[in-house]
Coordinates of C-alpha atoms and ligand atoms in Angstrom, one line a residue:
M1 CA -9.1 -18.7 -2.2
V2 CA -6.0 -16.7 -0.8
R3 CA -6.2 -13.0 0.2
G4 CA -2.6 -12.8 1.3
T5 CA -3.3 -14.4 4.5
A6 CA -0.7 -16.6 4.1
T7 CA 2.1 -17.2 7.1
P8 CA 4.9 -15.1 6.7
Q9 CA 8.1 -16.5 5.7
L10 CA 10.1 -14.7 8.2
A11 CA 11.6 -16.0 11.0
A12 CA 11.5 -14.0 14.2
P13 CA 13.4 -11.1 13.7
A14 CA 17.4 -11.2 15.6
Q15 CA 16.4 -7.3 15.6
K16 CA 18.9 -5.2 15.9
G17 CA 18.9 -1.8 15.2
P18 CA 19.1 1.9 16.8
L19 CA 16.4 0.4 19.5
D20 CA 14.7 -2.6 20.7
F21 CA 11.7 -1.5 19.2
S22 CA 8.2 -2.5 21.1
A23 CA 6.3 -2.3 17.6
W24 CA 7.2 -2.7 14.3
V25 CA 6.4 -3.4 10.5
E26 CA 8.4 -6.8 8.7
V27 CA 8.6 -5.9 5.3
D28 CA 9.9 -9.4 3.7
L29 CA 11.3 -7.7 -0.3
S30 CA 11.7 -11.1 -1.3
A31 CA 8.5 -12.0 -0.7
L32 CA 7.7 -8.6 -3.2
E33 CA 9.7 -9.6 -5.8
H34 CA 8.0 -13.0 -6.0
N35 CA 5.2 -11.5 -6.4
L36 CA 6.8 -9.0 -9.1
R37 CA 7.7 -11.9 -11.2
S38 CA 4.6 -13.9 -10.5
A39 CA 2.6 -11.1 -12.4
Q40 CA 5.3 -10.3 -14.8
R41 CA 5.1 -14.0 -15.7
R42 CA 1.2 -13.7 -16.6
T43 CA 1.4 -10.9 -18.9
R44 CA 3.3 -9.0 -21.8
A45 CA 2.8 -5.4 -20.8
Q46 CA 5.1 -3.5 -19.0
V47 CA 4.4 -3.6 -14.8
V48 CA 4.5 -0.5 -13.1
P49 CA 4.3 -0.9 -9.4
I50 CA 2.4 1.3 -7.4
L51 CA 3.6 2.8 -4.2
K52 CA 0.8 5.5 -3.3
G53 CA -0.4 5.3 0.5
D54 CA 3.5 4.9 1.6
A55 CA 3.5 1.5 -0.7
Y56 CA 0.7 0.2 0.6
G57 CA 2.4 1.1 3.9
H58 CA 5.3 -0.7 3.2
G59 CA 7.2 2.3 3.4
A60 CA 7.6 4.1 -0.2
P61 CA 11.2 5.3 -0.6
V62 CA 13.0 1.5 0.5
V63 CA 10.4 -0.1 -1.1
A64 CA 11.3 2.7 -4.7
A65 CA 14.8 1.8 -4.2
F66 CA 14.0 -2.4 -4.4
L67 CA 11.7 -2.3 -7.1
Q68 CA 13.8 -0.1 -9.2
A69 CA 17.0 -2.5 -8.5
R70 CA 14.8 -5.0 -10.1
G71 CA 14.6 -3.6 -12.9
C72 CA 11.3 -1.9 -12.8
T73 CA 12.1 1.6 -14.4
T74 CA 8.8 3.5 -13.8
L75 CA 6.7 3.6 -10.3
G76 CA 3.6 4.9 -9.9
V77 CA 2.1 7.2 -7.1
S78 CA -1.2 9.7 -6.6
T79 CA 0.3 12.8 -5.8
V80 CA 3.4 15.0 -6.2
E81 CA 3.7 15.0 -2.2
E82 CA 4.1 11.5 -2.6
A83 CA 6.8 11.2 -5.5
L84 CA 9.1 13.6 -3.7
D85 CA 9.2 11.5 -0.1
I86 CA 10.8 8.9 -2.7
L87 CA 12.7 11.3 -4.5
A88 CA 14.1 12.4 -1.2
W89 CA 15.6 8.9 -1.3
T90 CA 16.0 7.7 -4.7
K91 CA 16.3 8.8 -8.1
A92 CA 13.1 7.4 -9.6
R93 CA 11.4 7.9 -13.1
I94 CA 7.8 8.5 -11.2
M95 CA 4.3 8.6 -12.9
L96 CA 1.4 10.7 -11.4
L97 CA -1.9 9.1 -11.2
A98 CA -3.9 12.5 -10.0
P99 CA -3.5 15.6 -11.6
P100 CA -1.0 18.0 -9.7
L101 CA -2.0 21.6 -8.4
P102 CA -0.9 24.5 -10.6
G103 CA 1.1 25.0 -7.8
Q104 CA 2.9 22.2 -8.1
L105 CA 4.0 22.5 -11.6
P106 CA 7.7 23.9 -11.3
A107 CA 8.3 20.4 -8.8
V108 CA 6.9 18.3 -11.4
V109 CA 9.2 20.1 -13.7
K110 CA 11.8 20.0 -11.5
H111 CA 11.5 16.2 -10.8
N112 CA 11.1 15.4 -14.2
L113 CA 7.7 13.6 -13.2
I114 CA 5.2 12.3 -15.6
P115 CA 2.1 14.1 -14.8
A116 CA -1.8 13.1 -15.7
L117 CA -3.2 15.7 -17.6
T118 CA -7.1 15.6 -17.0
S119 CA -8.1 19.4 -18.7
P120 CA -6.4 21.9 -20.7
E121 CA -5.8 24.6 -18.0
L122 CA -2.5 23.2 -17.1
V123 CA -0.8 23.2 -20.3
P124 CA 0.2 26.5 -20.9
E125 CA 1.8 27.0 -17.7
L126 CA 3.4 23.1 -17.9
N127 CA 4.9 23.6 -21.9
R128 CA 6.3 27.4 -20.1
L129 CA 8.2 25.2 -17.2
A130 CA 8.9 22.5 -19.3
A131 CA 11.1 24.5 -21.6
L132 CA 13.3 25.0 -19.5
R133 CA 14.3 21.5 -18.7
P134 CA 16.6 19.9 -21.6
G135 CA 14.2 17.8 -23.9
G136 CA 10.8 19.2 -22.3
L137 CA 8.6 17.2 -20.4
T138 CA 6.3 14.1 -21.0
V139 CA 2.8 13.9 -19.8
Q140 CA -0.1 11.4 -19.9
I141 CA -3.8 12.1 -20.4
K142 CA -6.0 10.2 -17.7
V143 CA -9.5 9.7 -19.1
D144 CA -12.8 9.0 -17.0
T145 CA -14.3 6.2 -18.9
G146 CA -16.9 5.5 -16.3
F147 CA -15.3 5.9 -12.7
G148 CA -16.5 9.0 -12.1
R149 CA -13.7 10.8 -10.0
L150 CA -10.7 11.6 -12.4
G151 CA -9.8 12.1 -15.5
T152 CA -11.0 13.6 -19.0
A153 CA -14.3 13.2 -20.3
P154 CA -13.6 10.8 -23.9
E155 CA -15.9 13.6 -25.4
D156 CA -13.3 16.5 -24.4
F157 CA -10.5 14.2 -25.4
P158 CA -9.5 15.7 -28.5
A159 CA -9.4 19.1 -27.1
L160 CA -7.1 18.0 -24.2
L161 CA -5.2 15.9 -27.2
A162 CA -4.9 19.1 -29.0
E163 CA -3.7 21.6 -26.5
I164 CA -1.0 19.2 -26.0
K165 CA -0.1 18.7 -29.6
Q166 CA 0.3 22.6 -29.4
A167 CA 2.9 22.4 -26.6
S168 CA 6.1 22.2 -27.9
H169 CA 7.7 21.5 -24.9
L170 CA 5.3 18.7 -23.6
H171 CA 5.1 15.0 -24.8
L172 CA 2.5 13.1 -24.4
G173 CA 3.7 9.6 -23.2
G174 CA 0.5 7.6 -22.8
V175 CA -3.2 7.7 -22.3
F176 CA -4.7 6.1 -19.2
T177 CA -8.0 5.0 -17.1
H178 CA -8.8 3.5 -14.0
F179 CA -11.9 0.8 -13.4
S180 CA -14.5 1.2 -11.0
A181 CA -15.6 -2.1 -10.5
A182 CA -13.0 -4.9 -12.4
A183 CA -13.5 -7.5 -9.6
G184 CA -17.6 -7.7 -9.9
D185 CA -18.2 -6.2 -12.8
K186 CA -17.1 -7.4 -16.1
K187 CA -19.6 -5.8 -18.6
F188 CA -19.1 -2.4 -17.1
T189 CA -15.3 -3.0 -17.2
R190 CA -15.6 -4.1 -20.8
G191 CA -17.6 -1.1 -21.2
Q192 CA -15.1 1.2 -20.1
L193 CA -11.8 -0.6 -21.9
Q194 CA -14.0 0.3 -24.9
R195 CA -14.7 4.0 -24.6
L196 CA -10.9 4.1 -23.5
L197 CA -9.3 2.3 -26.5
A198 CA -12.0 4.1 -29.2
L199 CA -10.0 7.5 -28.3
R200 CA -7.0 5.6 -30.3
E201 CA -8.1 6.4 -33.6
A202 CA -7.8 10.1 -32.4
A203 CA -4.4 9.4 -31.1
P204 CA -0.8 9.2 -32.5
A205 CA 0.6 6.1 -32.6
G206 CA 3.4 5.2 -30.1
L207 CA 1.5 5.9 -26.6
L208 CA 1.7 3.6 -23.9
W209 CA -2.0 2.8 -23.2
H210 CA -3.0 1.5 -20.0
A211 CA -6.5 0.7 -18.0
A212 CA -5.7 -2.1 -15.3
G213 CA -5.1 -2.5 -11.5
S214 CA -4.7 -5.5 -9.5
S215 CA -8.5 -6.8 -10.3
A216 CA -8.1 -6.3 -14.3
F217 CA -4.8 -7.8 -14.4
L218 CA -7.0 -11.2 -13.1
T219 CA -10.0 -10.9 -14.6
L220 CA -9.4 -9.0 -18.0
P221 CA -6.5 -9.9 -19.9
E222 CA -7.4 -8.3 -23.1
S223 CA -6.7 -4.7 -20.5
H224 CA -3.7 -5.5 -20.1
L225 CA -2.3 -3.5 -23.1
D226 CA 1.2 -1.8 -23.0
L227 CA 1.0 -1.6 -19.3
V228 CA -0.6 -2.6 -15.7
R229 CA -0.5 -0.3 -12.7
L230 CA -0.1 -2.9 -9.8
G231 CA -0.6 -2.6 -6.4
T232 CA -2.5 -4.8 -4.1
L233 CA -1.2 -8.4 -6.1
L234 CA 2.5 -6.8 -5.4
Y235 CA 1.8 -6.8 -1.7
G236 CA 1.1 -10.2 -1.2
Q237 CA -3.3 -9.4 -1.5
A238 CA -5.6 -10.7 -3.6
P239 CA -8.9 -8.7 -4.9
L240 CA -10.7 -11.8 -5.8
P241 CA -10.2 -15.6 -5.6
L242 CA -6.9 -16.8 -7.2
D243 CA -6.4 -20.1 -8.8
S244 CA -4.0 -22.4 -7.9
S245 CA -1.2 -21.4 -10.4
W246 CA -0.4 -18.3 -7.8
Q247 CA 1.3 -18.7 -5.1
L248 CA 1.0 -15.2 -3.8
Q249 CA 3.6 -14.3 -0.9
E250 CA 3.0 -12.0 2.5
T251 CA 5.1 -9.2 2.2
W252 CA 4.3 -7.2 5.5
R253 CA 3.2 -8.2 9.0
C254 CA 2.7 -5.8 11.9
Q255 CA 4.7 -7.2 15.0
A256 CA 4.5 -5.7 18.6
R257 CA 6.0 -6.7 22.2
I258 CA 4.2 -7.3 25.4
I259 CA 5.2 -4.5 27.8
Q260 CA 3.0 -5.5 30.8
T261 CA 1.4 -8.8 32.1
R262 CA -0.7 -8.8 35.4
W263 CA -3.6 -11.2 36.8
L264 CA -7.1 -9.2 37.1
P265 CA -9.7 -10.4 39.6
P266 CA -13.3 -11.2 38.7
G267 CA -15.2 -8.1 38.3
H268 CA -12.5 -5.6 37.2
S269 CA -13.3 -3.6 34.4
V270 CA -10.7 -2.8 32.1
G271 CA -10.1 0.0 29.4
Y272 CA -12.0 3.2 28.6
S273 CA -15.7 3.0 29.6
R274 CA -15.3 0.3 31.3
A275 CA -16.6 -1.9 28.4
F276 CA -15.1 -5.2 29.7
R277 CA -15.4 -6.9 32.5
T278 CA -13.6 -10.3 33.9
Q279 CA -15.9 -13.1 34.6
R280 CA -13.1 -14.9 35.9
P281 CA -9.8 -14.4 37.2
L282 CA -7.8 -12.6 33.9
R283 CA -4.2 -12.2 32.6
L284 CA -3.6 -9.6 31.2
G285 CA -1.6 -8.6 28.8
V286 CA -1.0 -5.2 27.4
I287 CA 0.8 -4.3 24.0
P288 CA 2.0 -0.6 22.9
V289 CA -0.2 -0.5 19.5
G290 CA -3.6 1.4 19.7
Y291 CA -6.2 3.1 17.0
G292 CA -3.7 5.7 16.6
H293 CA -1.4 3.4 14.6
G294 CA -3.9 1.6 12.5
L295 CA -5.4 -1.1 15.0
E296 CA -9.3 -1.9 14.9
L297 CA -9.6 1.4 13.0
E298 CA -13.3 1.2 11.1
P299 CA -15.0 3.5 9.1
A300 CA -17.3 5.4 11.1
P301 CA -20.6 3.0 11.1
S302 CA -23.8 3.5 10.3
P303 CA -26.4 2.5 12.8
W304 CA -27.4 -0.5 10.9
R305 CA -23.8 -1.1 9.9
Q306 CA -23.2 -1.2 13.4
F307 CA -25.6 -3.7 14.5
K308 CA -24.6 -5.9 11.5
H309 CA -21.1 -5.7 12.9
A310 CA -21.7 -6.6 16.3
A311 CA -23.5 -9.7 15.3
F312 CA -21.1 -10.8 13.3
R313 CA -18.8 -10.1 16.0
A314 CA -20.6 -12.6 18.1
L315 CA -20.7 -15.0 16.2
F316 CA -17.5 -15.0 14.4
P317 CA -15.5 -13.3 16.8
K318 CA -12.4 -11.7 15.3
H319 CA -9.0 -11.7 16.8
A320 CA -6.5 -9.2 15.7
V321 CA -3.4 -10.3 17.7
F322 CA -1.8 -13.8 17.1
H323 CA 0.8 -15.7 19.0
G324 CA 1.9 -17.9 16.1
R325 CA -1.9 -19.5 15.1
E326 CA -2.7 -18.9 18.8
P327 CA -5.3 -15.8 19.2
L328 CA -5.5 -13.1 21.5
P329 CA -8.4 -12.2 22.3
I330 CA -8.8 -8.0 22.4
V331 CA -10.3 -7.3 25.5
G332 CA -11.4 -3.7 26.4
R333 CA -11.5 -0.4 24.2
V334 CA -8.6 0.0 22.0
S335 CA -7.1 3.2 22.8
M336 CA -4.7 5.1 20.7
G337 CA -1.8 3.9 21.5
L338 CA -2.3 0.6 23.9
T339 CA -4.5 -2.6 23.4
C340 CA -5.6 -5.3 26.3
L341 CA -5.2 -8.8 25.7
D342 CA -6.6 -11.8 27.6
L343 CA -3.1 -14.1 28.3
T344 CA -5.6 -16.2 30.5
K345 CA -4.8 -19.4 28.4
S346 CA -1.0 -18.6 27.3
D347 CA 2.3 -17.9 28.9
L348 CA 3.4 -15.0 27.2
Q349 CA 6.4 -12.9 29.1
V350 CA 7.2 -9.1 29.0
G351 CA 9.1 -8.6 25.9
D352 CA 7.1 -11.5 23.8
T353 CA 6.1 -11.3 20.5
V354 CA 3.0 -11.5 19.1
S355 CA 1.9 -10.6 15.5
V356 CA -1.2 -7.8 14.8
G357 CA -3.5 -7.5 12.3
M358 CA -3.9 -4.0 11.3
R359 CA -5.2 -2.5 8.3
R360 CA -2.3 -1.8 6.2
T361 CA -2.1 1.8 4.6
V362 CA -3.4 3.2 7.4
V363 CA -0.4 2.3 10.1
S364 CA 1.6 5.0 11.0
R365 CA 5.2 5.6 10.4
Q366 CA 6.1 6.3 13.4
I367 CA 6.3 2.7 13.9
P368 CA 9.5 1.1 12.1
R369 CA 9.7 -0.4 9.1
L370 CA 12.4 -3.6 9.1
Y371 CA 13.1 -4.6 5.7
Y372 CA 14.2 -8.5 5.4
F373 CA 15.7 -10.2 2.1
R374 CA 16.5 -13.3 1.8
G375 CA 15.5 -14.1 5.5
K376 CA 17.8 -11.5 6.7
L377 CA 17.5 -7.9 8.0
K378 CA 18.6 -5.8 5.1
C379 CA 17.7 -2.3 7.0
I380 CA 15.5 -0.4 9.0
F381 CA 13.5 2.7 8.6
W382 CA 12.4 4.5 11.3
N383 CA 12.0 8.4 12.3
H384 CA 12.9 9.7 8.6
Q385 CA 16.0 7.6 8.8
L386 CA 17.4 4.5 7.3
F387 CA 19.6 2.4 9.7
D388 CA 21.8 -0.8 8.9
T389 CA 21.3 -3.7 11.1
R390 CA 23.6 -1.9 14.1
G391 CA 21.6 1.0 14.3
R392 CA 24.2 3.2 12.0
K393 CA 22.8 5.8 9.8
I394 CA 22.9 4.7 5.9
S395 CA 21.7 5.6 2.3
L396 CA 19.7 3.8 0.4
R397 CA 22.1 4.0 -2.1
G398 CA 24.1 0.7 -3.4
L399 CA 21.9 -1.1 -0.7
F400 CA 19.9 -2.9 -3.2
Ligands
PLP501 C1 -5.0 4.7 -11.1 C2 -5.2 3.9 -10.3 N1 -4.1 3.0 -11.0 C3 -3.8 1.6 -10.6 C4 -4.0 1.2 -8.7 C5 -3.4 0.3 -7.7 O1 -4.7 -0.7 -7.7 P1 -4.0 -1.9 -7.1 O2 -4.3 -1.5 -6.0 O3 -5.9 -2.8 -7.3 O4 -3.1 -2.8 -7.8 C6 -4.3 2.4 -7.8 C7 -4.6 2.7 -6.8 O5 -5.5 2.7 -6.1 C8 -5.0 3.1 -8.8 O6 -5.8 4.4 -8.2

């Protein structure tokens, strides 16, 4: 089974840039391109990369510029804010997967975003604003075919369609839905697809119909329709087991340097609440990454889940930190910005680098993103700025 845990392709970074960073995320753009091409080879539909959640933690501005240079003419995000974050750096054609708020409509029109409409309420104001834009504005309808979250109910689709038809400055470009259980429930997913396609009769010709994210892309080829919206797969992770013809490549890894080592005697406690005590002399290493950056972030567990989790952990200890393939056990509680490691069996020194397993979408932007292309460091995004490999500020224009 491939779950995006392939060994990252990158060599240890010859880190250059504005600082000698103590922790950073490496993004392998060649791997991203490889995954994109692998998906494109498997469908006739247009692949629209999804960049919500800061491009799943990869840093949306650079990923947007890179994917556009690789021929992706449209990108998808959830909110207007996410779109503006990209547009502050690079021009892009962006579809919104969630409806904008009424107060965001001027920005939608100004930046020529493709909003998802889920009810007729926004249409008159959007139409009025769109009159100011030569050529008007393209919109899409999002239909809730069973997810139970965003979208118009199928039975309300005709009314929304009629409202948009009357709005002379709005052009309906597409109709889409989102699957709730494409990885596991094929029957339900097929039902969702049928509910979407049943609306085609009432709709004009020439629209883009879309439904599939990564899971349905794999499980239900008939759901590819005109366009597929892919996130997870492009970023090198598989939502379900892949056949061996797929060779997804890992696009992301977090690295940190050891900032202190020290021997502790037996019986010494480590970290907050004294939750860990040494049984023997222990060589402690500290890395400057903690739960505030996304390490060991777990949803607040119910007592039952807490119990299951503890039992599972006791049987199969989880190592979030590695040096090469060598696991480095975390000792004590992960704190906000620091984590302690047991280095007793390792000769790692201050300044040496370890890989830190993190939930990628929550890794804070304080951690710099180092972008590699064809094995070479290309640029660094840090502190809201972009740097070249010598630490000089640059723009994204013409970089890819
Ligand atoms: C509406 C919509 N489409 C597509 C996607 C991409 O999904 P995936 O990451 O599974 O490819 C998402 C992500 O959550 C989404 O919300």
